[in-house]
Amino acid sequence: MTLANGRPYLAIPGPSVMPEEVLRAMHRGAPNIYEGALPDMVAGLVPDLRAVARTSGHVAIYIANGHGAWEAALANTVAPGARVLVPATGRFGHGWAEIAQGLGIEAEVIDHGKRAPVDVSRLAETLAADRAHTIKAVLATHVDTSTSIRNDIAALRAAIDEAGHPALLMADCIASLACDRFEMDTWGVDVMVAASQKGLMVPPGLGFVFFSDKAAAARAALPRVSRYWDWAPRADPQMFYQYFGGTAPTHHLYGLRAALDMIGAEGMEAIWSRHATLARAVWAACERWGADGPLELNVADPALRSHAVTALRIGAPHGTRLRDWVAREAGVTLGIGLSMAEPGSAEWHGFFRFGHMGHVNAHMILGLLGSVEAGMRALDIPFGRGALDAAAEVVAGGCPAPSVQPAKTASTGRRGASAASLDG
Amino acid sequence: MTLANGRPYLAIPGPSVMPEEVLRAMHRGAPNIYEGALPDMVAGLVPDLRAVARTSGHVAIYIANGHGAWEAALANTVAPGARVLVPATGRFGHGWAEIAQGLGIEAEVIDHGKRAPVDVSRLAETLAADRAHTIKAVLATHVDTSTSIRNDIAALRAAIDEAGHPALLMADCIASLACDRFEMDTWGVDVMVAASQKGLMVPPGLGFVFFSDKAAAARAALPRVSRYWDWAPRADPQMFYQYFGGTAPTHHLYGLRAALDMIGAEGMEAIWSRHATLARAVWAACERWGADGPLELNVADPALRSHAVTALRIGAPHGTRLRDWVAREAGVTLGIGLSMAEPGSAEWHGFFRFGHMGHVNAHMILGLLGSVEAGMRALDIPFGRGALDAAAEVVAGGCPAPSVQPAKTASTGRRGASAASLDG
Amino acid sequence: MTLANGRPYLAIPGPSVMPEEVLRAMHRGAPNIYEGALPDMVAGLVPDLRAVARTSGHVAIYIANGHGAWEAALANTVAPGARVLVPATGRFGHGWAEIAQGLGIEAEVIDHGKRAPVDVSRLAETLAADRAHTIKAVLATHVDTSTSIRNDIAALRAAIDEAGHPALLMADCIASLACDRFEMDTWGVDVMVAASQKGLMVPPGLGFVFFSDKAAAARAALPRVSRYWDWAPRADPQMFYQYFGGTAPTHHLYGLRAALDMIGAEGMEAIWSRHATLARAVWAACERWGADGPLELNVADPALRSHAVTALRIGAPHGTRLRDWVAREAGVTLGIGLSMAEPGSAEWHGFFRFGHMGHVNAHMILGLLGSVEAGMRALDIPFGRGALDAAAEVVAGGCPAPSVQPAKTASTGRRGASAASLDG
Amino acid sequence: MTLANGRPYLAIPGPSVMPEEVLRAMHRGAPNIYEGALPDMVAGLVPDLRAVARTSGHVAIYIANGHGAWEAALANTVAPGARVLVPATGRFGHGWAEIAQGLGIEAEVIDHGKRAPVDVSRLAETLAADRAHTIKAVLATHVDTSTSIRNDIAALRAAIDEAGHPALLMADCIASLACDRFEMDTWGVDVMVAASQKGLMVPPGLGFVFFSDKAAAARAALPRVSRYWDWAPRADPQMFYQYFGGTAPTHHLYGLRAALDMIGAEGMEAIWSRHATLARAVWAACERWGADGPLELNVADPALRSHAVTALRIGAPHGTRLRDWVAREAGVTLGIGLSMAEPGSAEWHGFFRFGHMGHVNAHMILGLLGSVEAGMRALDIPFGRGALDAAAEVVAGGCPAPSVQPAKTASTGRRGASAASLDG
């Protein structure tokens, strides 16, 4: 007997759960890619993507995953032989640096380990020391999916500005976009990369590079950019065929349209609040469990934790046993611990992650936490009590009680005016 | 802000959550209904349906809902003017009696109210008093979806037999089939009705009537049965067109095939155990909540409770407020209380139900319970503490911990060599 | 090698080809059936169904196929023991009479064979002879799917009226609705039955009964109507649960909504014109083929031919060989000949049918005809030349050439003003 | 009125018509990308892809379109500053050269215009003149989608070998793979690029690079390859995450699996024969039309014509008018003429293309041709007679008539005993 045979829940940090609306929109015959409804639709994607990224800048859509978007961002801004600075706070900081090196760029990594955010003063010192301005860009991970550390991107900009350094500020928002608050223009980000399969709720296959005029100027100054990555022809959706550097990602575009409709209907402030509250529910449970057991949040300071992914430590072999148990007995797939220990080593089995990004609601998170507690109990892993009540309490508090009169159209409804005032 | 914007969970007692596999199987162009793959497939449905009903008897598939299956069962066995006995334990007992009356059958209802099972001795007395054997059938609800009472069908058979009465025993398993244990042949049931949209996990649109040779003989003795309901031509799937009384329900048949494949892969005993354990988790939480608050399980005796649906009482207006809250804030739709109070009355708002039938796993149930607790807290409805821990404990206990060596067949997991060696 | 391995085309007379939009709309999780979006949607279906049937009368939606709709129509209007008159022009006339007999109704069939329409004068005589008005209804098939004869329903009404007879006029539009022009109110039809899987382009599973106030009065005069068929509670979609006699056909309703949207966008006149023109293309080809070979249209007079289905005679074993060839080599499934000869007899293999109902365009019909010609050639069945050109000529003429300036948005466009004037 | 409102047919040269099976396989929730069913599935894709390409070599799968695959092929084999030779026979030859230039590679184009194949002797001369072996690769288009010219790849290899030149032979099979016969190993191709959305019948989003050991050695000799394009880590599907350079294209992989299953079931020889026969049907019609009108096949010599796409010339403004008419009136979308004239010029409106690649059968092609003839007639474009008959004749001849006994394996048919005995 297993209790897993119902609707499976994939709680890994991407690809995330796809809304029914997105998958349904993608289930259609091939469209004409030269004229008609599809090309007409694409122009409308751009302003909606900008709204998600909080920018009035440019955006290029690539048929690629996040690694491709990383490469595209660099290919358009930094020449081979030039230098970038990468303050890494997890696997994905290092990953972006490796992409840079693959392009012949000199990537200087400042390694902050696996549990600490970017040390802004150290960054400031390095930039100050670069009097020749050989550093062309600072590559920062907003949220590192492996460690779940969330960095203060605005503070990085301030440091760069204070140092009077002309380096571009690039942010990797692959894990965070449409989950954690991100304000591209306000925070002074020059280039931002994202992908479809996390907060945007679309299957993997689209990468996005948002860029400022300053970044566009850097592109213009390069002698050459590879055709596939060149963002210049992707600036004008009227040139549909050129826009995608060849055949368009037809079905993903329909999915993206559906996802942006859902995002637009909910609103960015509401989306960020939802993720923040659900993340607090996760943390509340984990802190209670950890009060009397081996489970530990990877990031100690709540202000530095992502709202989209939570990295956990529980000691080997508990991590792998727990993941196996909840998959096999409760229908939940947890994320493996990434880069926390050598794959194949004993320690590797002591880590795991929760993804809580995109199409995620209170029911899913409370079911996830309940399943994990059941697993720890079944596996005789010690844990502190009261975790599920604590999570439910966060959920309860996150949503002010309705007025006396029950709403008539509750079943599919969203809250309007009061939510707006809450966000204000 | 709302925390509902993720994958919605429909926790009403039918239609139940449809597996992705079922919906995918139904997404196809129209097939030929006269020959080819579809007619070939239908013959294989019959033995699989029999296995679910635990019978070697006959089955007729109707394009109909459960009400249609009720009507079909009677149309084939009881002539207008004849008499049936209906021991009702909820709305659906009365409903079947009304269907009988609509066919001109005299239906004698023994009303057991809303919280008690069939009183077998009372049934026995009624049958004993019917010396002329005017009663042609006893119509029993295995699980009444409105009250969540589960009746002991084998005991009814024993009573009929003890009375030496020739009445057919008919069971309504619409809410219970493939959820609560049901043994058609062992329990001596002559006619059983079911529908597609509950434990069978297929959208509404198919009704099933299983029947014994004794029931077939009753059909043969009738002067006339309406063509649409006549089960005789539906006995031989080789006669495909006649089999469905005209055009076949093509898309539902593909869905049913997918669902029966899933049911066959899991096995009836495993399915019953899963539902039993999840039901116990629900009850454990409800009992804790009720220990210090208004929430109350409609059925006091666990032995009489369905494993597929749970009726609850919480007092008006809490029921409606709670349903509204979890829909609006957590993404969960609960069932309304059915027939517990007059629709439109103040009392009506004091009832609700959980559906936990079919494609349901630990994650879904624990998320449901967490959402309800969050709702009671948000709405200031008093409740006893420890409910979520109690439910998680049932889930943990329901699945014995794996031996030292984690199983290789984790439902979604593939463990690498290093993981295996670590665990060893 | 086969040339069949592409998108299969099912050219049988129902179920018809389902639009992508309809199937996509049906691919979704189960909805709440008690409140919310689904119940809200259903009220809107009724006016749209009325528009398709050209009536201001009532409509009841059943979970059933066409045979169920037949039974429902009779169950609400004619008591067991009463008498109906059935002028049959094919298998489905006889079928409806059998349904009547199954309900205990005396059905007097006037058999017109397989190639002739209803003889109105004969009907008039029969009615005139019924001075006692024992005939309660005349059951007419608008288009008989087996013979493809289309009857003049308005002429039947005139005959009934001239005879001063009070019998209800019932029309079976299962094969014709939304294909051949049908004007329920103008033509004086009291009861009309239809089903989802032909011109309405939705999978089998819904039956429809449209009825006039006079028919409603006949219902009111009956002592009893079976609950499943009773149309009275189905008159008010506000009573959602009662409306469908139990659980609603949730997924079919979404499909029907999508189909009615498409029908509304095209408009009834345009739909009828499309079917008429495509039917003329089919006939043009068949007439050419038949000029020098065994193929023959079952209905000689074009005015009596359906626009939705075409029955053909080609002599045994050519019919079956041709059907097999086009399925195996060209990807087209033709309809079997129905009731033209005894199944199992040698003659049975001499008949086949084309379905051209619902979601059907010029490309599909011209491909169908080309495939059939290829098959006759491959099988050495003689045929007259020029058939495909003749069909293309009908298609060309059906659509006046656009003005000099090519439309810019052609790919998805429909024609507006000029179509309207054409229809006028 | 329009005759277009049925199932639309997209007859452009890619994206091609997607099989229902492929789209259905892609309609599913996100899977785990680290372990489980999806990673298990990918290893099986490689041998099946090899079988399609007729190679025992390597294959790398990219999230990219064909332009990306072009870039990947070059990034792994030719260093910036090195030289490649590009014998162009249409837009896509020039396009690949531009991609090379974007990578800093010197691309020497031998322009063969728009209606001629590669001149092998001219290629041989150029290679012979390159005594220093500065040419690192010959980039040849197997089928150029814009002109529909098909080049003799084996002859190019022979020329290179005869010249004793070490250049790699690279072939672009984006338009031809799984349509026109291609034998990678037998023909001596070192690198072959393809994409998902043509003969492979999967939505755009996957690019493929097949490569020989010789090409792998060229990769090894390069100082650096960009991480996204580096094919080395993509050689071992066991390393799943690395295999796709980050997140895998989850949904496309399911679609690809379904498509490869269909391809495997049909067999490469049968697929090539199907495309060859359908292409001959297209040509037969076009030649007849052209015998007495302006329509002309772009490629005069049948031996040089693609079996997947056909470029046509009809004179402005007929091309655009015809495309508009068949889209608006018959439900068929034709391909625009690509690169035959300046976009925006009057001449541009004189060209169009038929796509007939992948999931295409006799019904679709005959419907396409019938629709085009209807359009020419409606628009008063002159055309020769007998074209549709000629096409049907090719279709008829393409499939030998069954023996006296109709085959039992009619693709969708099940023949009953009586039918078999009749035909015997």
PDB file of C-alpha atoms in Angstrom, chain B residues 289-405:
ATOM      1  CA  TRP B 289     -10.562  20.013  16.251  1.00  0.00           C
ATOM      2  CA  GLY B 290     -13.899  18.991  17.667  1.00  0.00           C
ATOM      3  CA  ALA B 291     -12.428  18.379  21.093  1.00  0.00           C
ATOM      4  CA  ASP B 292     -12.401  22.114  21.693  1.00  0.00           C
ATOM      5  CA  GLY B 293     -14.692  23.672  19.124  1.00  0.00           C
ATOM      6  CA  PRO B 294     -17.924  23.375  17.184  1.00  0.00           C
ATOM      7  CA  LEU B 295     -16.706  21.051  14.442  1.00  0.00           C
ATOM      8  CA  GLU B 296     -18.288  17.599  14.598  1.00  0.00           C
ATOM      9  CA  LEU B 297     -18.164  14.533  12.380  1.00  0.00           C
ATOM     10  CA  ASN B 298     -21.676  13.710  11.211  1.00  0.00           C
ATOM     11  CA  VAL B 299     -21.139  10.004  11.857  1.00  0.00           C
ATOM     12  CA  ALA B 300     -20.035   9.230  15.381  1.00  0.00           C
ATOM     13  CA  ASP B 301     -19.017   5.606  14.931  1.00  0.00           C
ATOM     14  CA  PRO B 302     -15.881   5.192  12.799  1.00  0.00           C
ATOM     15  CA  ALA B 303     -17.089   1.776  11.670  1.00  0.00           C
ATOM     16  CA  LEU B 304     -20.014   3.464   9.961  1.00  0.00           C
ATOM     17  CA  ARG B 305     -18.046   6.190   8.230  1.00  0.00           C
ATOM     18  CA  SER B 306     -17.295   6.203   4.525  1.00  0.00           C
ATOM     19  CA  HIS B 307     -13.685   6.209   3.374  1.00  0.00           C
ATOM     20  CA  ALA B 308     -14.625   8.361   0.400  1.00  0.00           C
ATOM     21  CA  VAL B 309     -16.548  11.290   1.837  1.00  0.00           C
ATOM     22  CA  THR B 310     -16.855  12.913   5.253  1.00  0.00           C
ATOM     23  CA  ALA B 311     -19.880  14.972   6.269  1.00  0.00           C
ATOM     24  CA  LEU B 312     -19.248  17.638   8.903  1.00  0.00           C
ATOM     25  CA  ARG B 313     -21.263  19.916  11.145  1.00  0.00           C
ATOM     26  CA  ILE B 314     -19.857  23.169  12.447  1.00  0.00           C
ATOM     27  CA  GLY B 315     -22.890  25.387  13.021  1.00  0.00           C
ATOM     28  CA  ALA B 316     -24.110  28.289  10.928  1.00  0.00           C
ATOM     29  CA  PRO B 317     -22.696  30.432   9.504  1.00  0.00           C
ATOM     30  CA  HIS B 318     -19.307  28.816  10.079  1.00  0.00           C
ATOM     31  CA  GLY B 319     -19.725  26.151   7.394  1.00  0.00           C
ATOM     32  CA  THR B 320     -20.251  28.549   4.544  1.00  0.00           C
ATOM     33  CA  ARG B 321     -17.702  31.036   5.859  1.00  0.00           C
ATOM     34  CA  LEU B 322     -15.111  28.297   6.091  1.00  0.00           C
ATOM     35  CA  ARG B 323     -15.859  26.981   2.603  1.00  0.00           C
ATOM     36  CA  ASP B 324     -15.597  30.479   1.218  1.00  0.00           C
ATOM     37  CA  TRP B 325     -12.334  31.151   3.020  1.00  0.00           C
ATOM     38  CA  VAL B 326     -10.483  28.034   1.927  1.00  0.00           C
ATOM     39  CA  ALA B 327     -11.648  28.535  -1.663  1.00  0.00           C
ATOM     40  CA  ARG B 328     -10.648  32.154  -1.739  1.00  0.00           C
ATOM     41  CA  GLU B 329      -7.473  32.008   0.336  1.00  0.00           C
ATOM     42  CA  ALA B 330      -6.059  28.504   0.044  1.00  0.00           C
ATOM     43  CA  GLY B 331      -7.213  27.109  -3.301  1.00  0.00           C
ATOM     44  CA  VAL B 332      -9.447  24.359  -1.908  1.00  0.00           C
ATOM     45  CA  THR B 333     -13.094  23.813  -2.813  1.00  0.00           C
ATOM     46  CA  LEU B 334     -15.076  21.957  -0.145  1.00  0.00           C
ATOM     47  CA  GLY B 335     -18.428  20.279  -0.668  1.00  0.00           C
ATOM     48  CA  ILE B 336     -21.604  21.937   0.511  1.00  0.00           C
ATOM     49  CA  GLY B 337     -23.699  20.203   3.117  1.00  0.00           C
ATOM     50  CA  LEU B 338     -26.384  18.355   1.231  1.00  0.00           C
ATOM     51  CA  SER B 339     -29.895  17.927   2.604  1.00  0.00           C
ATOM     52  CA  MET B 340     -28.804  18.643   6.140  1.00  0.00           C
ATOM     53  CA  ALA B 341     -30.922  21.781   6.252  1.00  0.00           C
ATOM     54  CA  GLU B 342     -33.290  23.674   4.040  1.00  0.00           C
ATOM     55  CA  PRO B 343     -31.403  25.502   1.273  1.00  0.00           C
ATOM     56  CA  GLY B 344     -31.746  29.192   1.988  1.00  0.00           C
ATOM     57  CA  SER B 345     -32.235  28.687   5.713  1.00  0.00           C
ATOM     58  CA  ALA B 346     -29.733  29.998   8.254  1.00  0.00           C
ATOM     59  CA  GLU B 347     -28.979  26.444   9.377  1.00  0.00           C
ATOM     60  CA  TRP B 348     -27.888  25.473   5.874  1.00  0.00           C
ATOM     61  CA  HIS B 349     -24.643  27.354   6.425  1.00  0.00           C
ATOM     62  CA  GLY B 350     -23.604  25.034   9.245  1.00  0.00           C
ATOM     63  CA  PHE B 351     -22.617  21.999   7.156  1.00  0.00           C
ATOM     64  CA  PHE B 352     -19.967  20.995   4.697  1.00  0.00           C
ATOM     65  CA  ARG B 353     -18.253  17.914   3.363  1.00  0.00           C
ATOM     66  CA  PHE B 354     -14.839  16.654   2.370  1.00  0.00           C
ATOM     67  CA  GLY B 355     -14.536  14.455  -0.690  1.00  0.00           C
ATOM     68  CA  HIS B 356     -11.551  12.117  -0.541  1.00  0.00           C
ATOM     69  CA  MET B 357     -12.308   9.660  -3.275  1.00  0.00           C
ATOM     70  CA  GLY B 358     -10.379   8.340  -6.217  1.00  0.00           C
ATOM     71  CA  HIS B 359      -7.209  10.089  -7.229  1.00  0.00           C
ATOM     72  CA  VAL B 360      -6.233  11.300  -3.771  1.00  0.00           C
ATOM     73  CA  ASN B 361      -2.995  11.026  -1.870  1.00  0.00           C
ATOM     74  CA  ALA B 362      -1.450  11.995   1.436  1.00  0.00           C
ATOM     75  CA  HIS B 363      -0.239  15.333   0.123  1.00  0.00           C
ATOM     76  CA  MET B 364      -3.708  16.359  -0.946  1.00  0.00           C
ATOM     77  CA  ILE B 365      -5.357  15.342   2.318  1.00  0.00           C
ATOM     78  CA  LEU B 366      -2.732  16.935   4.535  1.00  0.00           C
ATOM     79  CA  GLY B 367      -3.000  20.108   2.478  1.00  0.00           C
ATOM     80  CA  LEU B 368      -6.761  20.023   2.808  1.00  0.00           C
ATOM     81  CA  LEU B 369      -6.618  19.662   6.560  1.00  0.00           C
ATOM     82  CA  GLY B 370      -3.973  22.361   6.901  1.00  0.00           C
ATOM     83  CA  SER B 371      -6.084  24.715   4.827  1.00  0.00           C
ATOM     84  CA  VAL B 372      -9.157  24.069   6.959  1.00  0.00           C
ATOM     85  CA  GLU B 373      -7.254  24.698  10.153  1.00  0.00           C
ATOM     86  CA  ALA B 374      -5.873  27.929   8.724  1.00  0.00           C
ATOM     87  CA  GLY B 375      -9.410  28.908   7.817  1.00  0.00           C
ATOM     88  CA  MET B 376     -10.824  28.229  11.275  1.00  0.00           C
ATOM     89  CA  ARG B 377      -8.007  30.240  12.765  1.00  0.00           C
ATOM     90  CA  ALA B 378      -8.487  33.133  10.349  1.00  0.00           C
ATOM     91  CA  LEU B 379     -12.218  33.159  11.017  1.00  0.00           C
ATOM     92  CA  ASP B 380     -11.885  32.838  14.778  1.00  0.00           C
ATOM     93  CA  ILE B 381     -13.746  29.557  14.873  1.00  0.00           C
ATOM     94  CA  PRO B 382     -12.556  27.685  17.959  1.00  0.00           C
ATOM     95  CA  PHE B 383     -10.812  24.354  17.410  1.00  0.00           C
ATOM     96  CA  GLY B 384      -8.798  21.860  19.393  1.00  0.00           C
ATOM     97  CA  ARG B 385      -5.033  21.755  18.905  1.00  0.00           C
ATOM     98  CA  GLY B 386      -2.830  19.000  17.502  1.00  0.00           C
ATOM     99  CA  ALA B 387      -5.078  18.035  14.635  1.00  0.00           C
ATOM    100  CA  LEU B 388      -2.511  18.356  11.874  1.00  0.00           C
ATOM    101  CA  ASP B 389       0.093  16.424  13.822  1.00  0.00           C
ATOM    102  CA  ALA B 390      -2.481  13.715  14.429  1.00  0.00           C
ATOM    103  CA  ALA B 391      -3.270  13.448  10.733  1.00  0.00           C
ATOM    104  CA  ALA B 392       0.409  13.328   9.838  1.00  0.00           C
ATOM    105  CA  GLU B 393       0.810  10.587  12.417  1.00  0.00           C
ATOM    106  CA  VAL B 394      -1.847   8.479  10.737  1.00  0.00           C
ATOM    107  CA  VAL B 395      -0.153   9.032   7.410  1.00  0.00           C
ATOM    108  CA  ALA B 396       3.208   8.092   8.892  1.00  0.00           C
ATOM    109  CA  GLY B 397       1.821   4.957  10.446  1.00  0.00           C
ATOM    110  CA  GLY B 398      -0.120   3.991   7.400  1.00  0.00           C
ATOM    111  CA  CYS B 399       3.052   3.246   5.572  1.00  0.00           C
ATOM    112  CA  PRO B 400       5.576   1.120   7.419  1.00  0.00           C
ATOM    113  CA  ALA B 401       9.003   2.705   7.283  1.00  0.00           C
ATOM    114  CA  PRO B 402      11.232   1.166   4.642  1.00  0.00           C
ATOM    115  CA  SER B 403      13.866  -1.267   5.755  1.00  0.00           C
ATOM    116  CA  VAL B 404      17.426  -0.017   6.114  1.00  0.00           C
ATOM    117  CA  GLN B 405      17.895  -0.339   2.400  1.00  0.00           C
TER     118      GLN B 405
END
